[in-house]
Amino acid sequence: MSVYTVVSGACEGSLACSTCHVIVMDMEYYNKLEDPTDEENDMLDLAFGLTETSRLGCQIVASPELDGIRLAIPAATRNFAVDGYVPKPH
Amino acid sequence: MAIFRARRVLWRSFSTISSHPLRVCIVGSGPAGFYTAEKILKTHQGSQVDIIDRLPTPYGLVRSGVAPDHPETKNVINQFSRVAQNGRCSFFGNVALGSSISLVELRELYHVVVLAYGAESDRVVGIPGEDLKGVHSAREFVWWYNGHPDGRNLDPDLKNTDTAVILGQGNVALDVARILLRPTSELAITDIASHALTALEQSSIRKVYLVGRRGPVQAACTAKELREVLGIKDLYIHIKETDLKITPADEEEMKNSRIHRRIYELLSKAATAGPSQPSSGQRELHFVFFRQPDRFLESYDKKGYVSGVHLEKTGLKGIGSGKQIAIGTGQFENLSCGIVLKSIGYKSVPVDDLPFDNQKGVVPNVKGRVLSDNSGYPTSFENGLYVCGWLKRGPTGIIATNLYCAEETVASLSEDLELGVLASTTRLPKLGRDGLLQILDNRNVRVVPFSAWERIDKEEKRLGSLRNKPREKLTSWEELLKVAGSE
């Protein structure tokens, strides 16, 4: 696990938690993403620090179109910082 | 920025503990325990963390609470087992706080003790007839179908009736309803305990009532679980449309809560979708709102057995800050049934030498630091004693809630270490793991280390593969300890 991997994925991408919750910093990029499914919205219901541009990180598929996207991690702990990075595709 | 801060905390911790490691004991190996262990191991290099649990098996409610048909929710076990396999971490099962080792002894052996043992008891309704046969707590019923060794002998009678009443409308209530109503062919390929599968295959229950004191806007379940139960194949859902009427106070509640808004929408859609009558032989799920239990009714033919619930209609009353409570209206009705499952909340159990708030059912604390008494007045903290999870916050939230809970508790711990609050203890070396194992050995306690749990795990998976299940749980203390102990 690299030092930049600060997003937890407790359910390993199966839409059964909200630990990978990220906030899309720019509305322009938020709108480029496919709408969340009911299942993703159900998990977002439970996310801490939910915002208008919140998404689950495990549901964002990296593509060239999203190059430059800035994501924030909700300030749920003292040691988290707002950083700009593009999630690696998996 | 974050990295610099983390390094500074690490450096300070290291210099504080210079010649001897920080020894931590965590009581309880559920999500609260494991998230706490993970955070401590990461933040305090050189720390030694021992996790004890009274069961031979780790993972708490992830193993004994999450429903068998929710396997992906259990994926977090992979993360927890990596923590347990860390060289500085040890898991010791079959070690009970109180009977195997006392809290006073643990605080002597370790610099830091974190209590994360959750809530193993129930809120009581507190009405007549509560100890009639056939009235069970949902917690025990869940332990039963999940193969918890203490739930094995519940032996609920699912054959004397076609109707079950569940008090409560939270996620546990929905789990219980779903397990009672799901086609058993679907359950047969899960890790449900085989004694429960057998009982469910012979069950005559066809109607389940989920009874809530308040309305659909206040229902405590969450969307994913509600959506799932509403989507069960060939299940007739009944919700009274008049129960869906909302008041300005309800609208205010929904405006402030996305969860409640979406739950109300789901329930509204379900009330009008689908047929108005069940087809012959179809299983039924009824959502009953605005009813609180007044007493349990005793059967005339079978003395000592429950035959129904006497319910009082309720109205809602605002008590400020947007909250509404249920108030009885004096109008009553009966709901017949042969089994009642109370799903109104778990409750923690106190231990000797531990301050406890009996009203809230938690250990009095501030951000995880245990207070010396429950007076509520400014008081001192118990040096080196912390709390995390349900024992700290009460029995609410999901698995991930403990991630943030652990962050907070460990932040308090780290701050205390940094500021020298624990200097009087951390100055000296502690016996820790070796001391604990010595005492347990003297008492003939059969400790189950992680490698022994792995034997249980392997055997359960092997038995499961013979039956097309992910695992076949060992459900008795004897079996568990036998397999754990076999070399």
PDB file of N, CA, C and O in Angstrom, chain B residues 23 32 96 154 211 221 224 232 256 338 351 361 403 433 442 454 480:
ATOM      1  N   ARG B  23       2.921  -1.326  25.012  1.00  0.00           N
ATOM      2  CA  ARG B  23       2.131  -2.560  24.995  1.00  0.00           C
ATOM      3  C   ARG B  23       0.656  -2.226  25.186  1.00  0.00           C
ATOM      4  O   ARG B  23       0.263  -1.610  26.172  1.00  0.00           O
ATOM      5  N   ALA B  32     -14.539  -2.633  15.772  1.00  0.00           N
ATOM      6  CA  ALA B  32     -13.951  -1.599  16.636  1.00  0.00           C
ATOM      7  C   ALA B  32     -12.551  -2.011  17.076  1.00  0.00           C
ATOM      8  O   ALA B  32     -11.606  -1.229  17.020  1.00  0.00           O
ATOM      9  N   ALA B  96     -11.735 -14.515  28.272  1.00  0.00           N
ATOM     10  CA  ALA B  96     -12.859 -13.653  28.638  1.00  0.00           C
ATOM     11  C   ALA B  96     -12.466 -12.626  29.683  1.00  0.00           C
ATOM     12  O   ALA B  96     -11.903 -12.969  30.732  1.00  0.00           O
ATOM     13  N   LEU B 154     -31.013 -22.009  21.229  1.00  0.00           N
ATOM     14  CA  LEU B 154     -32.216 -21.169  21.249  1.00  0.00           C
ATOM     15  C   LEU B 154     -33.451 -21.981  20.885  1.00  0.00           C
ATOM     16  O   LEU B 154     -34.491 -21.855  21.506  1.00  0.00           O
ATOM     17  N   VAL B 211     -43.199  -4.204  13.200  1.00  0.00           N
ATOM     18  CA  VAL B 211     -43.996  -3.220  13.930  1.00  0.00           C
ATOM     19  C   VAL B 211     -43.116  -2.096  14.463  1.00  0.00           C
ATOM     20  O   VAL B 211     -42.169  -2.336  15.218  1.00  0.00           O
ATOM     21  N   CYS B 221     -34.343   1.699   9.487  1.00  0.00           N
ATOM     22  CA  CYS B 221     -33.556   0.907   8.529  1.00  0.00           C
ATOM     23  C   CYS B 221     -32.891   1.818   7.500  1.00  0.00           C
ATOM     24  O   CYS B 221     -33.162   3.010   7.449  1.00  0.00           O
ATOM     25  N   LYS B 224     -30.378   0.391   1.398  1.00  0.00           N
ATOM     26  CA  LYS B 224     -29.934  -0.838   0.731  1.00  0.00           C
ATOM     27  C   LYS B 224     -30.723  -2.040   1.255  1.00  0.00           C
ATOM     28  O   LYS B 224     -31.206  -2.867   0.489  1.00  0.00           O
ATOM     29  N   ILE B 232     -37.643  -9.020  -2.705  1.00  0.00           N
ATOM     30  CA  ILE B 232     -37.647 -10.485  -2.636  1.00  0.00           C
ATOM     31  C   ILE B 232     -38.708 -11.034  -3.576  1.00  0.00           C
ATOM     32  O   ILE B 232     -39.837 -10.567  -3.618  1.00  0.00           O
ATOM     33  N   ASN B 256     -33.923  17.506   6.489  1.00  0.00           N
ATOM     34  CA  ASN B 256     -32.608  17.476   7.127  1.00  0.00           C
ATOM     35  C   ASN B 256     -31.901  16.136   7.040  1.00  0.00           C
ATOM     36  O   ASN B 256     -30.779  15.991   7.510  1.00  0.00           O
ATOM     37  N   GLY B 338     -47.325 -16.553  16.685  1.00  0.00           N
ATOM     38  CA  GLY B 338     -46.791 -17.631  17.500  1.00  0.00           C
ATOM     39  C   GLY B 338     -45.360 -17.382  17.930  1.00  0.00           C
ATOM     40  O   GLY B 338     -44.790 -18.138  18.724  1.00  0.00           O
ATOM     41  N   VAL B 351     -18.501  -4.546  33.364  1.00  0.00           N
ATOM     42  CA  VAL B 351     -17.619  -5.489  34.077  1.00  0.00           C
ATOM     43  C   VAL B 351     -17.121  -4.826  35.348  1.00  0.00           C
ATOM     44  O   VAL B 351     -17.253  -3.616  35.518  1.00  0.00           O
ATOM     45  N   GLY B 361     -26.204   2.726  28.673  1.00  0.00           N
ATOM     46  CA  GLY B 361     -25.622   1.435  28.324  1.00  0.00           C
ATOM     47  C   GLY B 361     -24.244   1.557  27.711  1.00  0.00           C
ATOM     48  O   GLY B 361     -23.846   0.748  26.880  1.00  0.00           O
ATOM     49  N   LEU B 403     -14.621   2.679  11.926  1.00  0.00           N
ATOM     50  CA  LEU B 403     -13.373   3.194  11.365  1.00  0.00           C
ATOM     51  C   LEU B 403     -13.121   4.585  11.936  1.00  0.00           C
ATOM     52  O   LEU B 403     -12.035   4.899  12.442  1.00  0.00           O
ATOM     53  N   ARG B 433       2.204  -9.261  26.617  1.00  0.00           N
ATOM     54  CA  ARG B 433       1.836 -10.565  26.085  1.00  0.00           C
ATOM     55  C   ARG B 433       2.352 -11.713  26.945  1.00  0.00           C
ATOM     56  O   ARG B 433       1.606 -12.634  27.291  1.00  0.00           O
ATOM     57  N   ASN B 442      -1.358 -20.446  33.963  1.00  0.00           N
ATOM     58  CA  ASN B 442      -1.536 -20.825  35.365  1.00  0.00           C
ATOM     59  C   ASN B 442      -2.995 -21.159  35.668  1.00  0.00           C
ATOM     60  O   ASN B 442      -3.292 -21.975  36.541  1.00  0.00           O
ATOM     61  N   GLU B 454      -7.154 -20.119  12.343  1.00  0.00           N
ATOM     62  CA  GLU B 454      -6.984 -20.482  10.934  1.00  0.00           C
ATOM     63  C   GLU B 454      -7.291 -21.955  10.708  1.00  0.00           C
ATOM     64  O   GLU B 454      -7.770 -22.347   9.644  1.00  0.00           O
ATOM     65  N   LEU B 480     -15.398 -26.184  18.376  1.00  0.00           N
ATOM     66  CA  LEU B 480     -14.477 -25.091  18.067  1.00  0.00           C
ATOM     67  C   LEU B 480     -13.136 -25.294  18.751  1.00  0.00           C
ATOM     68  O   LEU B 480     -12.075 -25.183  18.130  1.00  0.00           O
TER      69      LEU B 480
END
